[in-house]
Short mmCIF file of C-alpha atoms and ligand atoms in Angstrom, two decimals:
data_model
loop_
_atom_site.label_atom_id
_atom_site.label_comp_id
_atom_site.label_asym_id
_atom_site.label_seq_id
_atom_site.Cartn_x
_atom_site.Cartn_y
_atom_site.Cartn_z
CA UNK A 94 20.00 11.74 12.94
CA UNK A 95 18.05 13.30 10.07
CA UNK A 96 14.28 12.84 9.66
CA UNK A 97 11.74 14.14 7.11
CA UNK A 98 8.81 15.73 8.92
CA UNK A 99 5.60 16.84 7.24
CA UNK A 100 3.83 19.90 8.65
CA UNK A 101 1.42 20.50 5.82
CA UNK A 102 0.91 18.87 2.41
CA UNK A 103 3.46 21.20 0.82
CA UNK A 104 5.69 21.71 3.82
CA UNK A 105 8.12 18.87 4.48
CA UNK A 106 11.27 19.74 6.45
CA UNK A 107 14.47 17.80 7.04
CA UNK A 108 15.18 18.06 10.74
CA UNK A 109 17.64 16.68 13.26
CA UNK A 110 16.55 14.62 16.22
CA UNK A 111 18.26 12.29 18.68
CA UNK A 112 18.56 8.59 17.82
CA UNK A 113 15.95 6.74 19.94
CA UNK A 114 17.12 4.77 23.01
CA UNK A 115 16.63 0.99 22.77
CA UNK A 116 14.57 -0.70 25.51
CA UNK A 117 15.16 -4.32 26.64
CA UNK A 118 12.68 -5.84 24.12
CA UNK A 119 13.16 -3.40 21.27
CA UNK A 120 15.50 -3.04 18.30
CA UNK A 121 17.10 -0.13 16.50
CA UNK A 122 17.24 -0.24 12.71
CA UNK A 123 19.46 1.79 10.43
CA UNK A 124 17.18 2.63 7.52
CA UNK A 125 18.30 1.54 4.05
CA UNK A 126 15.22 2.45 2.01
CA UNK A 127 11.66 3.66 2.55
CA UNK A 128 8.78 4.11 0.11
CA UNK A 129 6.51 7.10 -0.26
CA UNK A 130 3.05 5.56 0.11
CA UNK A 131 0.09 6.40 -2.11
CA UNK A 132 -1.87 7.04 1.09
CA UNK A 133 0.65 9.65 2.20
CA UNK A 134 -0.20 11.85 -0.76
CA UNK A 135 -3.90 12.29 0.09
CA UNK A 136 -3.82 15.84 1.52
CA UNK A 137 -6.89 15.49 3.79
CA UNK A 138 -5.62 12.16 5.16
CA UNK A 139 -2.02 13.08 5.86
CA UNK A 140 -2.66 16.59 7.23
CA UNK A 141 -4.96 15.06 9.83
CA UNK A 142 -1.86 13.33 11.26
CA UNK A 143 0.59 16.26 10.88
CA UNK A 144 3.13 17.10 12.08
CA UNK A 145 4.60 13.65 11.55
CA UNK A 146 7.79 11.96 10.42
CA UNK A 147 6.86 10.49 7.05
CA UNK A 148 7.27 6.92 5.91
CA UNK A 149 5.77 3.58 6.91
CA UNK A 150 7.42 1.31 4.34
CA UNK A 151 10.98 1.04 5.66
CA UNK A 152 13.61 -1.66 5.45
CA UNK A 153 17.05 -1.61 7.01
CA UNK A 154 19.66 -3.37 9.07
CA UNK A 155 19.43 -3.98 12.81
CA UNK A 156 22.19 -2.06 14.58
CA UNK A 157 21.17 -2.64 18.22
CA UNK A 158 18.87 -4.99 20.15
CA UNK A 159 17.72 -4.93 23.78
CA UNK A 160 19.13 -7.61 26.11
CA UNK A 161 15.86 -9.61 26.15
CA UNK A 162 15.55 -9.89 22.35
CA UNK A 163 16.45 -13.37 21.13
CA UNK A 164 14.91 -13.77 17.64
CA UNK A 165 16.85 -10.95 16.01
CA UNK A 166 20.44 -9.84 16.11
CA UNK A 167 22.66 -7.02 14.97
CA UNK A 168 23.28 -7.33 11.23
CA UNK A 169 19.84 -8.79 10.34
CA UNK A 170 18.35 -7.20 7.22
CA UNK A 171 14.69 -6.60 7.99
CA UNK A 172 11.32 -5.35 6.85
CA UNK A 173 9.32 -3.89 9.71
CA UNK A 174 5.60 -3.27 9.53
CA UNK A 175 4.56 0.08 10.95
CA UNK A 176 1.48 -1.42 12.64
CA UNK A 177 1.25 -4.64 14.66
CA UNK A 178 -1.94 -6.31 15.94
CA UNK A 179 -2.44 -7.80 19.42
CA UNK A 180 -3.72 -11.14 17.96
CA UNK A 181 -6.04 -11.51 20.98
CA UNK A 182 -8.93 -9.08 20.56
CA UNK A 183 -12.15 -10.06 18.79
CA UNK A 184 -11.09 -8.25 15.59
CA UNK A 185 -7.74 -10.05 15.48
CA UNK A 186 -9.42 -13.39 16.14
CA UNK A 187 -11.71 -12.71 13.18
CA UNK A 188 -8.76 -11.72 10.99
CA UNK A 189 -9.62 -8.00 10.86
CA UNK A 190 -6.18 -6.87 12.05
CA UNK A 191 -6.52 -3.28 10.91
CA UNK A 192 -9.57 -2.93 13.21
CA UNK A 193 -7.46 -3.87 16.26
CA UNK A 194 -6.87 -1.01 18.74
CA UNK A 195 -3.27 -2.14 19.21
CA UNK A 196 -2.71 -2.19 15.45
CA UNK A 197 -3.99 1.38 15.21
CA UNK A 198 -1.88 2.62 18.13
CA UNK A 199 1.41 0.94 17.19
CA UNK A 200 3.97 2.74 15.06
CA UNK A 201 7.66 2.90 14.34
CA UNK A 202 9.52 5.63 16.17
CA UNK A 203 9.83 8.25 14.80
CA UNK A 204 8.83 6.93 11.30
CA UNK A 205 10.42 5.38 8.23
CA UNK A 206 11.98 8.39 6.55
CA UNK A 207 14.59 8.78 9.28
CA UNK A 208 18.19 7.60 9.35
CA UNK A 209 17.33 5.23 12.21
CA UNK A 210 14.04 4.01 13.67
CA UNK A 211 13.08 2.19 16.82
CA UNK A 212 11.04 -1.03 16.55
CA UNK A 213 8.71 -1.36 19.57
CA UNK A 214 8.38 -4.79 21.19
CA UNK A 215 5.07 -5.68 19.59
CA UNK A 216 6.15 -4.73 16.05
CA UNK A 217 9.31 -6.77 16.54
CA UNK A 218 7.28 -9.78 17.74
CA UNK A 219 4.38 -9.76 15.29
CA UNK A 220 5.49 -8.23 12.04
CA UNK A 221 9.24 -7.90 11.53
CA UNK A 222 10.53 -10.15 8.75
CA UNK A 223 14.11 -11.03 7.90
CA UNK A 224 14.87 -10.39 4.23
CA UNK A 225 16.19 -13.47 2.40
CA UNK A 226 19.48 -12.94 0.55
CA UNK A 227 17.79 -12.76 -2.85
CA UNK A 228 15.48 -9.93 -1.70
CA UNK A 229 17.16 -6.51 -2.00
CA UNK A 230 16.29 -3.57 0.22
CA UNK A 231 14.46 -1.99 -2.72
CA UNK A 232 12.39 -5.15 -3.19
CA UNK A 233 11.74 -5.12 0.56
CA UNK A 234 10.19 -1.66 0.36
CA UNK A 235 7.40 -3.29 -1.67
CA UNK A 236 6.40 -5.75 1.08
CA UNK A 237 3.89 -3.42 2.75
CA UNK A 238 2.24 -2.15 -0.46
CA UNK A 239 2.12 -5.69 -1.91
CA UNK A 240 0.61 -6.97 1.35
CA UNK A 241 -2.19 -4.40 1.01
CA UNK A 242 -2.93 -5.84 -2.44
CA UNK A 243 -2.78 -9.45 -1.19
CA UNK A 244 -5.43 -8.51 1.35
CA UNK A 245 -7.49 -6.54 -1.16
CA UNK A 246 -7.70 -9.44 -3.63
CA UNK A 247 -8.51 -11.87 -0.83
CA UNK A 248 -11.34 -9.67 0.43
CA UNK A 249 -12.53 -9.24 -3.14
CA UNK A 250 -12.73 -13.02 -3.53
CA UNK A 251 -10.89 -13.13 -6.87
CA UNK A 252 -11.64 -16.38 -8.71
CA UNK A 253 -9.75 -18.11 -11.50
CA UNK A 254 -10.87 -16.82 -14.88
CA UNK A 255 -12.33 -13.55 -13.54
CA UNK A 256 -12.52 -10.41 -15.63
CA UNK A 257 -10.73 -7.82 -13.50
CA UNK A 258 -10.85 -4.07 -14.10
CA UNK A 259 -8.24 -1.98 -12.27
CA UNK A 260 -9.06 1.74 -12.18
CA UNK A 261 -5.92 3.81 -11.54
CA UNK A 262 -2.55 2.46 -12.64
CA UNK A 263 -0.22 4.03 -10.11
CA UNK A 264 1.91 1.67 -8.06
CA UNK A 265 -1.05 0.14 -6.22
CA UNK A 266 -2.99 -0.38 -9.45
CA UNK A 267 0.02 -2.01 -11.11
CA UNK A 268 0.52 -4.30 -8.10
CA UNK A 269 -3.13 -5.30 -8.49
CA UNK A 270 -2.45 -6.10 -12.16
CA UNK A 271 0.56 -8.26 -11.24
CA UNK A 272 -1.20 -10.14 -8.45
CA UNK A 273 -4.50 -10.57 -10.30
CA UNK A 274 -2.50 -12.26 -13.07
CA UNK A 275 -0.60 -14.38 -10.57
CA UNK A 276 -3.84 -15.47 -8.86
CA UNK A 277 -5.40 -16.65 -12.11
CA UNK A 278 -7.52 -13.78 -13.44
CA UNK A 279 -8.77 -14.52 -16.95
CA UNK A 280 -8.79 -10.99 -18.36
CA UNK A 281 -7.08 -7.99 -16.77
CA UNK A 282 -8.10 -4.51 -17.92
CA UNK A 283 -6.39 -1.37 -16.61
CA UNK A 284 -7.59 2.23 -16.82
CA UNK A 285 -5.69 5.46 -16.22
CA UNK A 286 -5.45 8.96 -17.65
CA UNK A 287 -1.63 8.82 -18.04
CA UNK A 288 -0.34 7.12 -21.21
CA UNK A 289 2.95 5.91 -19.65
CA UNK A 290 1.03 4.20 -16.84
CA UNK A 291 -1.23 2.44 -19.34
CA UNK A 292 1.88 1.29 -21.24
CA UNK A 293 3.46 -0.10 -18.09
CA UNK A 294 0.29 -1.99 -17.17
CA UNK A 295 0.45 -3.72 -20.56
CA UNK A 296 4.14 -4.56 -19.99
CA UNK A 297 3.26 -6.04 -16.60
CA UNK A 298 0.61 -8.35 -17.97
CA UNK A 299 -2.64 -6.42 -18.43
CA UNK A 300 -4.54 -7.53 -21.53
CA UNK A 301 -5.97 -4.07 -22.18
CA UNK A 302 -5.23 -0.58 -20.86
CA UNK A 303 -7.84 2.09 -21.39
CA UNK A 304 -6.60 5.67 -21.54
CA UNK A 305 -9.47 7.49 -19.84
CA UNK A 306 -8.33 10.87 -21.11
CA UNK A 307 -9.42 9.72 -24.57
CA UNK A 308 -11.66 6.71 -24.08
CA UNK A 309 -14.78 5.86 -22.15
CA UNK A 310 -14.08 3.07 -19.65
CA UNK A 311 -17.62 1.74 -19.50
CA UNK A 312 -17.97 1.54 -23.29
CA UNK A 313 -14.60 -0.16 -23.62
CA UNK A 314 -15.26 -2.69 -20.88
CA UNK A 315 -18.60 -3.49 -22.52
CA UNK A 316 -16.87 -4.00 -25.86
CA UNK A 317 -13.97 -6.08 -24.52
CA UNK A 318 -16.23 -8.32 -22.44
CA UNK A 319 -19.06 -8.49 -25.00
CA UNK A 320 -21.44 -6.97 -22.50
CA UNK A 321 -20.58 -9.21 -19.54
CA UNK A 322 -18.71 -6.36 -17.78
CA UNK A 323 -16.20 -6.91 -14.96
CA UNK A 324 -16.38 -9.60 -12.26
CA UNK A 325 -14.11 -7.54 -10.06
CA UNK A 326 -13.39 -3.83 -10.16
CA UNK A 327 -10.54 -2.38 -8.11
CA UNK A 328 -11.04 1.32 -7.39
CA UNK A 329 -7.68 2.97 -6.81
CA UNK A 330 -8.47 6.69 -6.77
CA UNK A 331 -10.22 7.92 -3.61
CA UNK A 332 -12.99 9.86 -5.29
CA UNK A 333 -16.67 9.48 -6.05
CA UNK A 334 -16.32 9.64 -9.80
CA UNK A 335 -14.02 6.60 -9.82
CA UNK A 336 -16.47 4.61 -7.68
CA UNK A 337 -19.37 5.57 -9.93
CA UNK A 338 -17.42 4.42 -12.96
CA UNK A 339 -16.58 1.18 -11.15
CA UNK A 340 -20.23 0.51 -10.30
CA UNK A 341 -21.23 1.14 -13.90
CA UNK A 342 -18.53 -1.26 -15.15
CA UNK A 343 -19.44 -4.00 -12.64
CA UNK A 344 -21.22 -7.05 -14.04
CA UNK A 345 -23.63 -9.56 -12.50
CA UNK A 346 -22.30 -11.26 -9.37
CA UNK A 347 -19.37 -8.86 -9.20
CA UNK A 348 -17.38 -7.11 -6.49
CA UNK A 349 -16.31 -3.48 -6.41
CA UNK A 350 -13.29 -3.15 -4.13
CA UNK A 351 -12.67 0.24 -2.54
CA UNK A 352 -8.93 0.44 -2.03
CA UNK A 353 -8.61 4.10 -1.00
CA UNK A 354 -10.63 6.09 1.55
CA UNK A 355 -12.77 9.09 0.68
CA UNK A 356 -12.78 12.10 3.03
CA UNK A 357 -15.13 11.75 6.05
CA UNK A 358 -18.66 12.94 5.31
CA UNK A 359 -18.42 12.25 1.58
CA UNK A 360 -21.56 10.41 0.34
CA UNK A 361 -22.08 8.02 -2.52
CA UNK A 362 -25.20 7.77 -4.67
CA UNK A 363 -25.91 4.05 -5.08
CA UNK A 364 -28.99 2.33 -6.43
CA UNK A 365 -29.68 -0.56 -4.07
CA UNK A 366 -32.09 -2.11 -6.60
CA UNK A 367 -29.29 -2.51 -9.11
CA UNK A 368 -26.88 -3.85 -6.47
CA UNK A 369 -29.50 -6.32 -5.28
CA UNK A 370 -30.73 -7.55 -8.63
CA UNK A 371 -27.16 -7.98 -9.89
CA UNK A 372 -25.63 -9.14 -6.60
CA UNK A 373 -22.91 -6.52 -6.74
CA UNK A 374 -20.84 -6.34 -3.53
CA UNK A 375 -19.12 -3.16 -2.37
CA UNK A 376 -16.08 -4.20 -0.33
CA UNK A 377 -13.51 -1.89 1.26
CA UNK A 378 -10.00 -3.04 2.11
CA UNK A 379 -7.90 -1.08 4.60
CA UNK A 380 -4.15 -1.72 4.86
CA UNK A 381 -2.89 -5.21 5.77
CA UNK A 382 -1.87 -7.56 8.58
CA UNK A 383 0.92 -9.99 9.43
CA UNK A 384 -0.43 -12.84 7.26
CA UNK A 385 -0.43 -10.53 4.27
CA UNK A 386 3.13 -9.26 4.77
CA UNK A 387 4.38 -12.87 4.87
CA UNK A 388 2.57 -13.70 1.66
CA UNK A 389 3.87 -10.50 0.07
CA UNK A 390 7.44 -11.42 0.96
CA UNK A 391 6.96 -14.82 -0.61
CA UNK A 392 5.58 -13.25 -3.84
CA UNK A 393 8.59 -10.93 -3.92
CA UNK A 394 10.97 -13.83 -3.34
CA UNK A 395 9.39 -15.65 -6.29
CA UNK A 396 9.93 -12.56 -8.46
CA UNK A 397 6.20 -11.91 -9.04
CA UNK A 398 6.78 -8.41 -7.63
CA UNK A 399 10.21 -6.77 -7.94
CA UNK A 400 11.61 -3.28 -7.49
CA UNK A 401 12.48 -3.22 -11.19
CA UNK A 402 8.81 -3.54 -12.18
CA UNK A 403 7.43 -0.59 -10.22
CA UNK A 404 10.10 1.58 -8.56
CA UNK A 405 10.87 4.45 -10.95
CA UNK A 406 12.43 7.20 -8.82
CA UNK A 407 15.05 7.20 -6.06
CA UNK A 408 15.85 10.16 -3.82
CA UNK A 409 18.05 10.97 -0.82
CA UNK A 410 16.44 11.96 2.48
CA UNK A 411 17.27 15.63 1.76
CA UNK A 412 15.22 15.30 -1.43
CA UNK A 413 12.10 13.93 0.34
CA UNK A 414 9.97 16.98 -0.69
CA UNK A 415 10.83 16.24 -4.34
CA UNK A 416 10.01 12.56 -3.96
CA UNK A 417 6.73 13.44 -2.32
CA UNK A 418 5.82 15.88 -5.08
CA UNK A 419 6.70 13.35 -7.80
CA UNK A 420 4.30 10.82 -6.21
CA UNK A 421 1.59 13.45 -5.68
CA UNK A 422 1.71 14.60 -9.32
CA UNK A 423 0.86 11.02 -10.38
CA UNK A 424 2.35 11.30 -13.87
CA UNK A 425 5.36 9.24 -15.00
CA UNK A 426 6.56 8.46 -11.46
CA UNK A 427 5.13 5.11 -10.40
CA UNK A 428 6.85 4.55 -7.07
CA UNK A 429 9.32 6.95 -5.46
CA UNK A 430 11.52 5.72 -2.65
CA UNK A 431 14.07 7.30 -0.36
CA UNK A 432 17.38 5.45 -0.23
CA UNK A 433 20.00 5.75 2.48
CA UNK A 434 23.76 5.11 2.34
ZN1 ZN B 617 1.88 2.08 2.31
ZN1 ZN B 618 -6.17 -7.15 18.23
#
């Protein structure tokens, strides 16, 4: 079978490897589609893991199951989460699934951008979901990214009527816009340097979209909110400047949600006095767990999130380097996916 393996940020090769053998409690999936994740295009983050078969947002059809598998059968259309928690450790019991050692260790074999992938027992048990008939494979690709946003807005404590500022309007920013609206945000403001992304945010329900290549976010948020500033700021880009902007745009009693990691060792200048006196919380949100993927599937089933709204580019597995570059350039491409016959 063919797989797309990344060696360095700009070196992705299409290689052949044997189809994995299926153990008694495992399943083999023929891949139908897989997304290129926004996290995969952070050079420092992805090169740390290289060489690796790309892709952790796959959907497909089960083509083989081990003899002890009884909940799934050949022909099932499925979403499979790349990571699965043990549900027993102290982190799982407290709901912090992405802190679980099992969650961190588990992975699909060899990865999602492969013609077939093996689902280990624990992934099959904890976080493999059958796709309802009205959910297409392309919609299914959005389960994992949407689940990350479900978790992010839960951790951020979004309340009805909140003024929400979303910095960065790539696919994850736009999913934040869609879900913030769905969860009852009062005012949704987007910010990005690309005009087409700002336009799409408005189409998807944002009340305002600030083009940061021309306009000052802080001034605009002050004007729109009459000085109240934002109750919740989602920071998409993984850089210091974006976090500093977010802190400056955060109002009293607000939360600044860090959605993307910064490289290890990077420091942030914060003024604790201002955080304290204004009760501003800084909250990170890392990936998602099985509760979130279920909620994401339900939002997709209801049509809150659909492929049509955010998937802009489709490529074959041979074209993976192109798909990857289109995502990394962060211009008109919102979400690139790899589709399989
Ligand atoms: Zn992802
Ligand atoms: Zn655990």
